[in-house]
């Protein structure tokens, strides 16, 4: 493991003249995520619109539901990470999660419109995602050299986002071809999800090794202490949780745009595509830039972009505001999603990588649940504008605190110190 001179997890310097390629395991996992996201987004693209405008839920109720989609599987993520680390079965645990999500589409097909069946199928999908996320990210972090983790995660997230873009389009194509037959959407979604599982089995190695030339490093002694006792990892965890609590959720931003501009409800499903397109374009460049200039800086600047989106919504909202908010939201995800995993991974031992990343993801998910629920409550009690002011102030305060919790990045020329 490498620590920068100030104790910050970072990558060792790249040998001069060496150009890294993206490891094959990362490309395979990216393909699996792309296919799985097409399957998932075919089903979930219209859920927020259906819940708020169709069922008439209040912003408070929607805030809890929106946060629960990200936070309810927190314990399952911890379980998935622990199972993956026990015996190094990252691929098996991730595969079980992908299979459960694929079977959830079949559950939607068999539910026949029954509310309980639909709820159970959606719960299975979320459980599958919770189980697979930490083992998958651990596989990515173990597949290549530490100095290019930002790029590896950026490539994976770009492929994942491609699936998120294609999913709604595939759903609309199926509905158009079948005269609004939702059963056909569920059937196609199940088939695509099953394809993702088969790709994982066929092309993802069970235990990928570092793709760096030269002799393999000596095996590190087993490390038994809990990850929360590591001071470097704790700082990353606390900072990400603080910033997560200031994140109100994408769907709320889309609803604010919809109401401020009095847009047709049908446009709601197209708004996420704009942010996803920006994320897709910037995920790889942001990861490479984070590897070169410091992942801490990129992570904080990404949240500054989110704060800028809040500021745009607090100003008089015009049509150009939509473009600005979607662009800033895409920049936020490009600079934070994979970068956070790349920032934390070097501070974790290989034998406990999945469990540590699961703790980090769980802390962030629970913090975002708190942020979404808090914003929903503030919107219900005070109105949308005072609630947005409160969210902006909370995020600004979290940014100030996180910049102090995370150690300052060293100069680009500073050589990191190797810690055996």
mmCIF file of C-alpha atoms in Angstrom:
data_model
loop_
_atom_site.group_PDB
_atom_site.id
_atom_site.type_symbol
_atom_site.label_atom_id
_atom_site.label_comp_id
_atom_site.label_asym_id
_atom_site.label_seq_id
_atom_site.Cartn_x
_atom_site.Cartn_y
_atom_site.Cartn_z
ATOM 1 C CA UNK A 1 0.000 0.000 0.000
ATOM 2 C CA UNK A 2 1.157 3.526 -0.666
ATOM 3 C CA UNK A 3 0.552 6.628 1.398
ATOM 4 C CA UNK A 4 1.422 10.141 0.346
ATOM 5 C CA UNK A 5 3.737 12.126 2.545
ATOM 6 C CA UNK A 6 0.850 13.495 4.621
ATOM 7 C CA UNK A 7 -0.846 10.135 5.218
ATOM 8 C CA UNK A 8 -3.312 10.394 2.363
ATOM 9 C CA UNK A 9 -4.071 7.276 0.305
ATOM 10 C CA UNK A 10 -2.795 7.772 -3.178
ATOM 11 C CA UNK A 11 -1.163 5.959 -6.032
ATOM 12 C CA UNK A 12 2.576 5.382 -6.495
ATOM 13 C CA UNK A 13 4.232 7.317 -9.320
ATOM 14 C CA UNK A 14 3.988 5.825 -12.798
ATOM 15 C CA UNK A 15 7.347 4.706 -14.193
ATOM 16 C CA UNK A 16 8.483 7.068 -16.970
ATOM 17 C CA UNK A 17 7.575 5.936 -20.460
ATOM 18 C CA UNK A 18 5.034 3.356 -19.286
ATOM 19 C CA UNK A 19 1.559 3.696 -20.741
ATOM 20 C CA UNK A 20 -1.114 1.773 -18.889
ATOM 21 C CA UNK A 21 -3.902 -0.041 -20.652
ATOM 22 C CA UNK A 22 -7.277 -0.591 -19.078
ATOM 23 C CA UNK A 23 -7.221 -4.136 -17.631
ATOM 24 C CA UNK A 24 -9.322 -6.714 -19.463
ATOM 25 C CA UNK A 25 -11.188 -7.536 -16.242
ATOM 26 C CA UNK A 26 -12.317 -3.898 -15.955
ATOM 27 C CA UNK A 27 -13.602 -3.924 -19.541
ATOM 28 C CA UNK A 28 -15.443 -7.192 -18.901
ATOM 29 C CA UNK A 29 -17.040 -5.846 -15.722
ATOM 30 C CA UNK A 30 -17.945 -2.660 -17.572
ATOM 31 C CA UNK A 31 -19.700 -4.692 -20.249
ATOM 32 C CA UNK A 32 -21.627 -6.632 -17.607
ATOM 33 C CA UNK A 33 -22.677 -3.365 -15.930
ATOM 34 C CA UNK A 34 -23.665 -1.843 -19.274
ATOM 35 C CA UNK A 35 -25.950 -4.758 -20.124
ATOM 36 C CA UNK A 36 -27.392 -4.938 -16.595
ATOM 37 C CA UNK A 37 -28.123 -1.212 -16.533
ATOM 38 C CA UNK A 38 -30.017 -1.443 -19.815
ATOM 39 C CA UNK A 39 -32.176 -4.111 -18.165
ATOM 40 C CA UNK A 40 -32.634 -2.121 -14.957
ATOM 41 C CA UNK A 41 -33.340 1.272 -16.493
ATOM 42 C CA UNK A 42 -35.974 -0.194 -18.807
ATOM 43 C CA UNK A 43 -38.080 -0.764 -15.693
ATOM 44 C CA UNK A 44 -37.151 2.094 -13.368
ATOM 45 C CA UNK A 45 -37.071 5.117 -15.702
ATOM 46 C CA UNK A 46 -40.629 6.249 -14.942
ATOM 47 C CA UNK A 47 -40.904 5.363 -11.238
ATOM 48 C CA UNK A 48 -40.424 8.893 -9.798
ATOM 49 C CA UNK A 49 -42.982 10.379 -12.199
ATOM 50 C CA UNK A 50 -45.432 7.586 -11.410
ATOM 51 C CA UNK A 51 -45.071 7.943 -7.644
ATOM 52 C CA UNK A 52 -45.366 11.727 -7.413
ATOM 53 C CA UNK A 53 -47.668 12.653 -10.282
ATOM 54 C CA UNK A 54 -49.510 9.348 -10.665
ATOM 55 C CA UNK A 55 -50.050 8.299 -7.045
ATOM 56 C CA UNK A 56 -49.902 11.820 -5.618
ATOM 57 C CA UNK A 57 -47.248 11.216 -2.961
ATOM 58 C CA UNK A 58 -46.092 14.274 -1.006
ATOM 59 C CA UNK A 59 -42.478 15.432 -1.314
ATOM 60 C CA UNK A 60 -41.865 14.071 2.200
ATOM 61 C CA UNK A 61 -43.123 10.600 1.254
ATOM 62 C CA UNK A 62 -41.187 10.661 -1.993
ATOM 63 C CA UNK A 63 -38.052 11.770 -0.146
ATOM 64 C CA UNK A 64 -38.163 8.681 2.034
ATOM 65 C CA UNK A 65 -38.842 6.394 -0.926
ATOM 66 C CA UNK A 66 -36.122 7.981 -3.056
ATOM 67 C CA UNK A 67 -33.611 7.679 -0.249
ATOM 68 C CA UNK A 68 -34.665 4.135 0.524
ATOM 69 C CA UNK A 69 -33.782 3.071 -3.025
ATOM 70 C CA UNK A 70 -30.168 3.965 -2.175
ATOM 71 C CA UNK A 71 -30.141 3.348 1.575
ATOM 72 C CA UNK A 72 -32.402 0.390 2.328
ATOM 73 C CA UNK A 73 -29.841 -2.128 1.063
ATOM 74 C CA UNK A 74 -27.077 -0.825 3.339
ATOM 75 C CA UNK A 75 -26.884 -3.959 5.460
ATOM 76 C CA UNK A 76 -26.975 -6.117 2.335
ATOM 77 C CA UNK A 77 -23.940 -4.250 0.978
ATOM 78 C CA UNK A 78 -22.060 -5.025 4.169
ATOM 79 C CA UNK A 79 -23.042 -8.667 3.892
ATOM 80 C CA UNK A 80 -21.984 -8.811 0.250
ATOM 81 C CA UNK A 81 -18.601 -7.282 1.053
ATOM 82 C CA UNK A 82 -18.002 -9.655 3.960
ATOM 83 C CA UNK A 83 -18.956 -12.746 1.951
ATOM 84 C CA UNK A 84 -16.706 -11.671 -0.922
ATOM 85 C CA UNK A 85 -13.699 -11.171 1.346
ATOM 86 C CA UNK A 86 -14.200 -14.503 3.068
ATOM 87 C CA UNK A 87 -12.267 -16.835 0.785
ATOM 88 C CA UNK A 88 -11.879 -14.237 -1.972
ATOM 89 C CA UNK A 89 -15.167 -15.114 -3.699
ATOM 90 C CA UNK A 90 -15.692 -11.687 -5.261
ATOM 91 C CA UNK A 91 -16.926 -13.023 -8.583
ATOM 92 C CA UNK A 92 -19.367 -15.502 -7.044
ATOM 93 C CA UNK A 93 -20.967 -12.943 -4.736
ATOM 94 C CA UNK A 94 -21.182 -10.328 -7.489
ATOM 95 C CA UNK A 95 -22.692 -12.926 -9.820
ATOM 96 C CA UNK A 96 -25.344 -13.804 -7.244
ATOM 97 C CA UNK A 97 -26.306 -10.141 -7.051
ATOM 98 C CA UNK A 98 -26.542 -9.786 -10.816
ATOM 99 C CA UNK A 99 -28.635 -12.954 -11.046
ATOM 100 C CA UNK A 100 -31.043 -11.757 -8.331
ATOM 101 C CA UNK A 101 -31.564 -8.476 -10.186
ATOM 102 C CA UNK A 102 -32.227 -10.340 -13.436
ATOM 103 C CA UNK A 103 -34.772 -12.609 -11.740
ATOM 104 C CA UNK A 104 -36.533 -9.542 -10.326
ATOM 105 C CA UNK A 105 -37.588 -8.602 -13.893
ATOM 106 C CA UNK A 106 -39.129 -12.042 -14.217
ATOM 107 C CA UNK A 107 -40.948 -11.319 -10.938
ATOM 108 C CA UNK A 108 -42.411 -8.170 -12.456
ATOM 109 C CA UNK A 109 -43.603 -10.202 -15.415
ATOM 110 C CA UNK A 110 -45.282 -12.768 -13.162
ATOM 111 C CA UNK A 111 -46.738 -10.228 -10.691
ATOM 112 C CA UNK A 112 -49.616 -9.440 -13.042
ATOM 113 C CA UNK A 113 -50.146 -5.949 -11.641
ATOM 114 C CA UNK A 114 -50.380 -7.065 -7.995
ATOM 115 C CA UNK A 115 -48.911 -4.399 -5.740
ATOM 116 C CA UNK A 116 -47.291 -6.886 -3.384
ATOM 117 C CA UNK A 117 -45.659 -8.753 -6.250
ATOM 118 C CA UNK A 118 -44.325 -5.567 -7.828
ATOM 119 C CA UNK A 119 -42.946 -4.388 -4.477
ATOM 120 C CA UNK A 120 -41.248 -7.743 -3.905
ATOM 121 C CA UNK A 121 -39.695 -7.670 -7.378
ATOM 122 C CA UNK A 122 -38.357 -4.133 -6.892
ATOM 123 C CA UNK A 123 -36.989 -5.131 -3.472
ATOM 124 C CA UNK A 124 -35.200 -8.092 -5.072
ATOM 125 C CA UNK A 125 -33.642 -5.775 -7.640
ATOM 126 C CA UNK A 126 -32.332 -3.456 -4.908
ATOM 127 C CA UNK A 127 -31.043 -6.406 -2.879
ATOM 128 C CA UNK A 128 -29.204 -7.722 -5.913
ATOM 129 C CA UNK A 129 -27.589 -4.347 -6.489
ATOM 130 C CA UNK A 130 -26.597 -4.116 -2.841
ATOM 131 C CA UNK A 131 -24.979 -7.557 -2.878
ATOM 132 C CA UNK A 132 -22.962 -7.041 -6.056
ATOM 133 C CA UNK A 133 -21.680 -3.466 -5.743
ATOM 134 C CA UNK A 134 -18.822 -3.862 -3.240
ATOM 135 C CA UNK A 135 -17.435 -7.141 -4.686
ATOM 136 C CA UNK A 136 -17.568 -5.646 -8.190
ATOM 137 C CA UNK A 137 -15.689 -2.506 -7.137
ATOM 138 C CA UNK A 138 -13.180 -4.618 -5.231
ATOM 139 C CA UNK A 139 -12.555 -6.632 -8.417
ATOM 140 C CA UNK A 140 -11.945 -3.389 -10.323
ATOM 141 C CA UNK A 141 -9.508 -2.085 -7.696
ATOM 142 C CA UNK A 142 -7.606 -5.391 -7.655
ATOM 143 C CA UNK A 143 -7.369 -5.649 -11.451
ATOM 144 C CA UNK A 144 -4.825 -2.937 -12.134
ATOM 145 C CA UNK A 145 -2.004 -0.866 -10.647
ATOM 146 C CA UNK A 146 -2.894 1.646 -7.893
ATOM 147 C CA UNK A 147 -1.715 4.659 -9.909
ATOM 148 C CA UNK A 148 -4.423 4.147 -12.559
ATOM 149 C CA UNK A 149 -7.409 3.329 -10.343
ATOM 150 C CA UNK A 150 -9.151 6.573 -11.207
ATOM 151 C CA UNK A 151 -8.977 5.733 -14.899
ATOM 152 C CA UNK A 152 -10.154 2.147 -14.335
ATOM 153 C CA UNK A 153 -13.172 3.280 -12.328
ATOM 154 C CA UNK A 154 -13.832 6.031 -14.856
ATOM 155 C CA UNK A 155 -13.933 3.530 -17.727
ATOM 156 C CA UNK A 156 -16.254 1.238 -15.767
ATOM 157 C CA UNK A 157 -18.581 4.085 -14.794
ATOM 158 C CA UNK A 158 -18.670 5.341 -18.389
ATOM 159 C CA UNK A 159 -19.750 1.905 -19.637
ATOM 160 C CA UNK A 160 -22.256 1.618 -16.796
ATOM 161 C CA UNK A 161 -23.720 5.014 -17.694
ATOM 162 C CA UNK A 162 -24.003 3.984 -21.340
ATOM 163 C CA UNK A 163 -26.390 1.276 -20.184
ATOM 164 C CA UNK A 164 -28.320 3.823 -18.131
ATOM 165 C CA UNK A 165 -28.734 5.928 -21.275
ATOM 166 C CA UNK A 166 -29.787 3.051 -23.490
ATOM 167 C CA UNK A 167 -32.244 1.510 -20.999
ATOM 168 C CA UNK A 168 -35.039 4.118 -21.242
ATOM 169 C CA UNK A 169 -34.618 4.285 -25.005
ATOM 170 C CA UNK A 170 -34.952 0.493 -25.215
ATOM 171 C CA UNK A 171 -38.091 0.615 -23.076
ATOM 172 C CA UNK A 172 -39.686 3.242 -25.313
ATOM 173 C CA UNK A 173 -38.759 1.203 -28.395
ATOM 174 C CA UNK A 174 -40.372 -1.941 -26.972
ATOM 175 C CA UNK A 175 -43.524 -0.054 -25.966
ATOM 176 C CA UNK A 176 -43.775 1.542 -29.392
ATOM 177 C CA UNK A 177 -43.315 -1.801 -31.152
ATOM 178 C CA UNK A 178 -45.819 -3.647 -28.950
ATOM 179 C CA UNK A 179 -48.493 -0.962 -28.541
ATOM 180 C CA UNK A 180 -47.718 -0.228 -24.867
ATOM 181 C CA UNK A 181 -47.418 -3.853 -23.750
ATOM 182 C CA UNK A 182 -45.585 -3.531 -20.426
ATOM 183 C CA UNK A 183 -45.242 -7.306 -20.125
ATOM 184 C CA UNK A 184 -43.029 -7.169 -23.216
ATOM 185 C CA UNK A 185 -40.777 -4.614 -21.487
ATOM 186 C CA UNK A 186 -40.416 -6.903 -18.459
ATOM 187 C CA UNK A 187 -39.679 -9.932 -20.660
ATOM 188 C CA UNK A 188 -37.017 -8.124 -22.703
ATOM 189 C CA UNK A 189 -35.522 -6.666 -19.527
ATOM 190 C CA UNK A 190 -35.240 -10.152 -17.994
ATOM 191 C CA UNK A 191 -33.538 -11.522 -21.111
ATOM 192 C CA UNK A 192 -30.999 -8.687 -21.180
ATOM 193 C CA UNK A 193 -30.309 -9.062 -17.443
ATOM 194 C CA UNK A 194 -29.694 -12.784 -17.890
ATOM 195 C CA UNK A 195 -27.255 -11.982 -20.697
ATOM 196 C CA UNK A 196 -25.297 -9.824 -18.254
ATOM 197 C CA UNK A 197 -24.978 -12.763 -15.847
ATOM 198 C CA UNK A 198 -23.708 -15.020 -18.642
ATOM 199 C CA UNK A 199 -21.117 -12.416 -19.650
ATOM 200 C CA UNK A 200 -19.894 -12.249 -16.057
ATOM 201 C CA UNK A 201 -19.513 -16.028 -15.866
ATOM 202 C CA UNK A 202 -17.736 -16.263 -19.213
ATOM 203 C CA UNK A 203 -15.381 -13.276 -19.266
ATOM 204 C CA UNK A 204 -14.685 -11.958 -15.741
ATOM 205 C CA UNK A 205 -11.772 -13.750 -14.047
ATOM 206 C CA UNK A 206 -12.392 -15.009 -10.515
ATOM 207 C CA UNK A 207 -9.311 -13.343 -9.055
ATOM 208 C CA UNK A 208 -7.727 -10.796 -11.422
ATOM 209 C CA UNK A 209 -4.218 -9.747 -10.596
ATOM 210 C CA UNK A 210 -2.493 -6.391 -11.026
ATOM 211 C CA UNK A 211 -1.801 -5.520 -14.654
ATOM 212 C CA UNK A 212 1.589 -3.961 -13.929
ATOM 213 C CA UNK A 213 4.891 -5.201 -15.322
ATOM 214 C CA UNK A 214 7.730 -6.436 -13.174
ATOM 215 C CA UNK A 215 7.939 -8.876 -10.296
ATOM 216 C CA UNK A 216 4.891 -9.468 -8.160
ATOM 217 C CA UNK A 217 4.992 -7.775 -4.740
ATOM 218 C CA UNK A 218 5.581 -9.893 -1.689
ATOM 219 C CA UNK A 219 2.329 -11.000 -0.059
ATOM 220 C CA UNK A 220 1.314 -8.745 2.779
ATOM 221 C CA UNK A 221 0.762 -10.282 6.202
ATOM 222 C CA UNK A 222 -2.880 -10.790 7.129
ATOM 223 C CA UNK A 223 -4.504 -7.753 8.624
ATOM 224 C CA UNK A 224 -7.262 -8.496 11.061
ATOM 225 C CA UNK A 225 -8.162 -5.173 12.571
ATOM 226 C CA UNK A 226 -11.449 -3.581 11.449
ATOM 227 C CA UNK A 227 -11.227 -1.013 8.676
ATOM 228 C CA UNK A 228 -12.765 1.649 10.915
ATOM 229 C CA UNK A 229 -9.606 1.579 13.028
ATOM 230 C CA UNK A 230 -7.582 2.817 10.070
ATOM 231 C CA UNK A 231 -7.332 6.620 10.501
ATOM 232 C CA UNK A 232 -6.872 7.282 6.775
ATOM 233 C CA UNK A 233 -9.939 5.276 5.793
ATOM 234 C CA UNK A 234 -11.981 6.885 8.583
ATOM 235 C CA UNK A 235 -11.275 10.347 7.212
ATOM 236 C CA UNK A 236 -12.468 9.318 3.755
ATOM 237 C CA UNK A 237 -15.579 7.711 5.271
ATOM 238 C CA UNK A 238 -16.478 10.726 7.425
ATOM 239 C CA UNK A 239 -15.975 13.196 4.584
ATOM 240 C CA UNK A 240 -18.084 11.190 2.130
ATOM 241 C CA UNK A 241 -20.864 10.785 4.703
ATOM 242 C CA UNK A 242 -20.932 14.514 5.474
ATOM 243 C CA UNK A 243 -21.140 15.385 1.799
ATOM 244 C CA UNK A 244 -23.734 12.672 1.202
ATOM 245 C CA UNK A 245 -25.998 14.258 3.810
ATOM 246 C CA UNK A 246 -25.966 17.458 1.754
ATOM 247 C CA UNK A 247 -27.076 15.629 -1.405
ATOM 248 C CA UNK A 248 -30.830 15.900 -1.886
ATOM 249 C CA UNK A 249 -31.223 13.406 -4.737
ATOM 250 C CA UNK A 250 -31.408 13.772 -8.498
ATOM 251 C CA UNK A 251 -35.163 13.254 -8.717
ATOM 252 C CA UNK A 252 -35.796 16.310 -6.530
ATOM 253 C CA UNK A 253 -33.694 18.459 -8.863
ATOM 254 C CA UNK A 254 -35.674 17.185 -11.841
ATOM 255 C CA UNK A 255 -38.970 17.863 -10.055
ATOM 256 C CA UNK A 256 -37.833 21.402 -9.231
ATOM 257 C CA UNK A 257 -37.011 22.038 -12.895
ATOM 258 C CA UNK A 258 -40.340 20.568 -13.942
ATOM 259 C CA UNK A 259 -42.344 22.791 -11.583
ATOM 260 C CA UNK A 260 -40.365 26.010 -12.003
ATOM 261 C CA UNK A 261 -40.659 25.917 -15.807
ATOM 262 C CA UNK A 262 -44.083 24.243 -15.905
ATOM 263 C CA UNK A 263 -42.717 21.616 -18.287
ATOM 264 C CA UNK A 264 -44.881 18.768 -19.622
ATOM 265 C CA UNK A 265 -44.663 15.741 -17.296
ATOM 266 C CA UNK A 266 -43.502 13.575 -20.197
ATOM 267 C CA UNK A 267 -40.185 15.458 -20.212
ATOM 268 C CA UNK A 268 -39.410 14.165 -16.719
ATOM 269 C CA UNK A 269 -38.136 10.865 -18.068
ATOM 270 C CA UNK A 270 -35.779 12.672 -20.488
ATOM 271 C CA UNK A 271 -34.061 14.887 -17.892
ATOM 272 C CA UNK A 272 -31.892 12.085 -16.441
ATOM 273 C CA UNK A 273 -30.609 11.349 -19.938
ATOM 274 C CA UNK A 274 -28.984 14.796 -20.125
ATOM 275 C CA UNK A 275 -27.066 14.341 -16.872
ATOM 276 C CA UNK A 276 -26.121 10.782 -17.843
ATOM 277 C CA UNK A 277 -24.763 11.972 -21.202
ATOM 278 C CA UNK A 278 -22.466 14.490 -19.492
ATOM 279 C CA UNK A 279 -21.386 11.828 -17.000
ATOM 280 C CA UNK A 280 -20.615 9.440 -19.859
ATOM 281 C CA UNK A 281 -18.453 11.998 -21.656
ATOM 282 C CA UNK A 282 -16.497 13.053 -18.564
ATOM 283 C CA UNK A 283 -16.154 9.866 -16.492
ATOM 284 C CA UNK A 284 -12.898 8.690 -18.100
ATOM 285 C CA UNK A 285 -11.240 12.158 -18.368
ATOM 286 C CA UNK A 286 -12.217 12.926 -14.770
ATOM 287 C CA UNK A 287 -10.733 9.636 -13.574
ATOM 288 C CA UNK A 288 -7.472 10.214 -15.443
ATOM 289 C CA UNK A 289 -7.264 13.796 -14.181
ATOM 290 C CA UNK A 290 -7.884 12.610 -10.623
ATOM 291 C CA UNK A 291 -5.005 10.117 -10.963
ATOM 292 C CA UNK A 292 -2.680 12.915 -12.051
ATOM 293 C CA UNK A 293 -3.727 15.862 -9.875
ATOM 294 C CA UNK A 294 -5.137 14.156 -6.782
ATOM 295 C CA UNK A 295 -8.362 12.266 -6.151
ATOM 296 C CA UNK A 296 -9.162 14.332 -3.057
ATOM 297 C CA UNK A 297 -9.250 17.546 -5.105
ATOM 298 C CA UNK A 298 -11.448 16.002 -7.798
ATOM 299 C CA UNK A 299 -13.866 14.646 -5.182
ATOM 300 C CA UNK A 300 -14.297 18.042 -3.518
ATOM 301 C CA UNK A 301 -14.605 19.904 -6.827
ATOM 302 C CA UNK A 302 -17.319 17.489 -7.903
ATOM 303 C CA UNK A 303 -19.400 18.508 -4.905
ATOM 304 C CA UNK A 304 -18.723 22.143 -5.762
ATOM 305 C CA UNK A 305 -20.405 21.406 -9.106
ATOM 306 C CA UNK A 306 -23.438 20.035 -7.249
ATOM 307 C CA UNK A 307 -23.540 23.196 -5.134
ATOM 308 C CA UNK A 308 -23.497 25.157 -8.388
ATOM 309 C CA UNK A 309 -26.579 23.228 -9.542
ATOM 310 C CA UNK A 310 -28.371 24.239 -6.336
ATOM 311 C CA UNK A 311 -27.360 27.867 -6.946
ATOM 312 C CA UNK A 312 -28.772 27.809 -10.476
ATOM 313 C CA UNK A 313 -32.121 26.609 -9.131
ATOM 314 C CA UNK A 314 -32.116 29.388 -6.513
ATOM 315 C CA UNK A 315 -31.671 32.027 -9.240
ATOM 316 C CA UNK A 316 -34.532 32.864 -11.622
ATOM 317 C CA UNK A 317 -35.100 29.648 -13.552
ATOM 318 C CA UNK A 318 -35.117 29.868 -17.340
ATOM 319 C CA UNK A 319 -34.809 27.290 -20.089
ATOM 320 C CA UNK A 320 -30.968 27.565 -20.134
ATOM 321 C CA UNK A 321 -31.064 26.652 -16.439
ATOM 322 C CA UNK A 322 -32.051 23.123 -17.438
ATOM 323 C CA UNK A 323 -28.869 22.734 -19.480
ATOM 324 C CA UNK A 324 -26.731 24.150 -16.677
ATOM 325 C CA UNK A 325 -28.228 21.968 -13.950
ATOM 326 C CA UNK A 326 -27.946 18.783 -16.009
ATOM 327 C CA UNK A 327 -24.347 19.603 -16.991
ATOM 328 C CA UNK A 328 -23.320 20.310 -13.392
ATOM 329 C CA UNK A 329 -25.044 17.156 -12.184
ATOM 330 C CA UNK A 330 -23.133 15.099 -14.764
ATOM 331 C CA UNK A 331 -19.855 16.750 -13.704
ATOM 332 C CA UNK A 332 -20.679 15.948 -10.076
ATOM 333 C CA UNK A 333 -21.038 12.234 -10.764
ATOM 334 C CA UNK A 334 -18.014 12.074 -13.077
ATOM 335 C CA UNK A 335 -15.768 13.646 -10.430
ATOM 336 C CA UNK A 336 -17.076 11.751 -7.400
ATOM 337 C CA UNK A 337 -18.576 8.321 -8.103
ATOM 338 C CA UNK A 338 -15.604 6.245 -9.239
ATOM 339 C CA UNK A 339 -13.101 8.728 -7.820
ATOM 340 C CA UNK A 340 -14.289 8.022 -4.268
ATOM 341 C CA UNK A 341 -13.653 4.294 -4.721
ATOM 342 C CA UNK A 342 -10.214 5.040 -6.190
ATOM 343 C CA UNK A 343 -9.472 7.371 -3.271
ATOM 344 C CA UNK A 344 -10.362 4.827 -0.602
ATOM 345 C CA UNK A 345 -9.104 1.575 -2.157
ATOM 346 C CA UNK A 346 -5.349 2.110 -1.567
ATOM 347 C CA UNK A 347 -6.026 2.528 2.166
ATOM 348 C CA UNK A 348 -7.585 -0.950 2.364
ATOM 349 C CA UNK A 349 -5.789 -4.315 2.406
ATOM 350 C CA UNK A 350 -6.516 -6.580 -0.548
ATOM 351 C CA UNK A 351 -7.960 -9.254 1.755
ATOM 352 C CA UNK A 352 -10.518 -6.787 3.149
ATOM 353 C CA UNK A 353 -11.060 -4.599 0.089
ATOM 354 C CA UNK A 354 -14.699 -5.565 -0.602
ATOM 355 C CA UNK A 355 -15.750 -5.225 3.031
ATOM 356 C CA UNK A 356 -14.080 -1.833 3.383
ATOM 357 C CA UNK A 357 -15.650 -0.473 0.210
ATOM 358 C CA UNK A 358 -19.003 -1.824 1.394
ATOM 359 C CA UNK A 359 -18.647 0.166 4.633
ATOM 360 C CA UNK A 360 -17.849 3.293 2.620
ATOM 361 C CA UNK A 361 -20.772 2.782 0.235
ATOM 362 C CA UNK A 362 -23.120 2.063 3.132
ATOM 363 C CA UNK A 363 -22.127 5.197 5.005
ATOM 364 C CA UNK A 364 -22.654 7.309 1.920
ATOM 365 C CA UNK A 365 -25.994 5.669 1.103
ATOM 366 C CA UNK A 366 -27.353 6.189 4.623
ATOM 367 C CA UNK A 367 -26.180 9.799 4.593
ATOM 368 C CA UNK A 368 -27.954 10.380 1.284
ATOM 369 C CA UNK A 369 -31.086 8.794 2.728
ATOM 370 C CA UNK A 370 -30.903 11.343 5.544
ATOM 371 C CA UNK A 371 -30.348 14.167 3.066
ATOM 372 C CA UNK A 372 -33.266 13.164 0.818
ATOM 373 C CA UNK A 373 -35.638 12.680 3.739
ATOM 374 C CA UNK A 374 -34.566 15.976 5.310
ATOM 375 C CA UNK A 375 -35.090 17.885 2.079
ATOM 376 C CA UNK A 376 -38.488 16.271 1.579
ATOM 377 C CA UNK A 377 -39.516 17.259 5.093
ATOM 378 C CA UNK A 378 -38.259 20.833 4.615
ATOM 379 C CA UNK A 379 -40.098 21.125 1.290
ATOM 380 C CA UNK A 380 -43.322 19.888 2.876
ATOM 381 C CA UNK A 381 -43.064 22.224 5.890
ATOM 382 C CA UNK A 382 -41.457 25.360 4.443
ATOM 383 C CA UNK A 383 -41.894 25.192 0.670
ATOM 384 C CA UNK A 384 -39.437 24.335 -2.082
ATOM 385 C CA UNK A 385 -37.349 27.535 -2.124
ATOM 386 C CA UNK A 386 -36.542 27.716 1.629
ATOM 387 C CA UNK A 387 -35.825 23.971 1.522
ATOM 388 C CA UNK A 388 -33.369 24.462 -1.338
ATOM 389 C CA UNK A 389 -31.631 27.283 0.531
ATOM 390 C CA UNK A 390 -31.260 24.983 3.527
ATOM 391 C CA UNK A 391 -29.828 22.230 1.306
ATOM 392 C CA UNK A 392 -27.337 24.625 -0.310
ATOM 393 C CA UNK A 393 -26.144 25.893 3.083
ATOM 394 C CA UNK A 394 -25.858 22.324 4.375
ATOM 395 C CA UNK A 395 -23.764 21.260 1.378
ATOM 396 C CA UNK A 396 -21.535 24.342 1.670
ATOM 397 C CA UNK A 397 -20.944 23.553 5.343
ATOM 398 C CA UNK A 398 -20.240 19.910 4.523
ATOM 399 C CA UNK A 399 -17.709 20.988 1.870
ATOM 400 C CA UNK A 400 -15.903 23.192 4.367
ATOM 401 C CA UNK A 401 -15.785 20.372 6.925
ATOM 402 C CA UNK A 402 -14.737 17.736 4.367
ATOM 403 C CA UNK A 403 -11.885 19.898 3.096
ATOM 404 C CA UNK A 404 -10.483 19.871 6.644
ATOM 405 C CA UNK A 405 -11.135 16.183 7.311
ATOM 406 C CA UNK A 406 -9.421 15.012 4.131
ATOM 407 C CA UNK A 407 -5.681 15.829 4.272
ATOM 408 C CA UNK A 408 -4.377 18.389 1.823
ATOM 409 C CA UNK A 409 -3.095 16.898 -1.416
ATOM 410 C CA UNK A 410 0.661 16.880 -1.875
ATOM 411 C CA UNK A 411 2.359 18.640 -4.737
ATOM 412 C CA UNK A 412 2.278 16.775 -8.003
ATOM 413 C CA UNK A 413 6.013 16.275 -7.910
ATOM 414 C CA UNK A 414 6.119 14.952 -4.365
ATOM 415 C CA UNK A 415 7.169 11.353 -4.247
ATOM 416 C CA UNK A 416 4.938 9.155 -2.126
ATOM 417 C CA UNK A 417 6.353 7.058 0.661
ATOM 418 C CA UNK A 418 5.988 3.308 0.488
ATOM 419 C CA UNK A 419 4.627 1.744 3.629
ATOM 420 C CA UNK A 420 5.349 -1.960 3.852
#
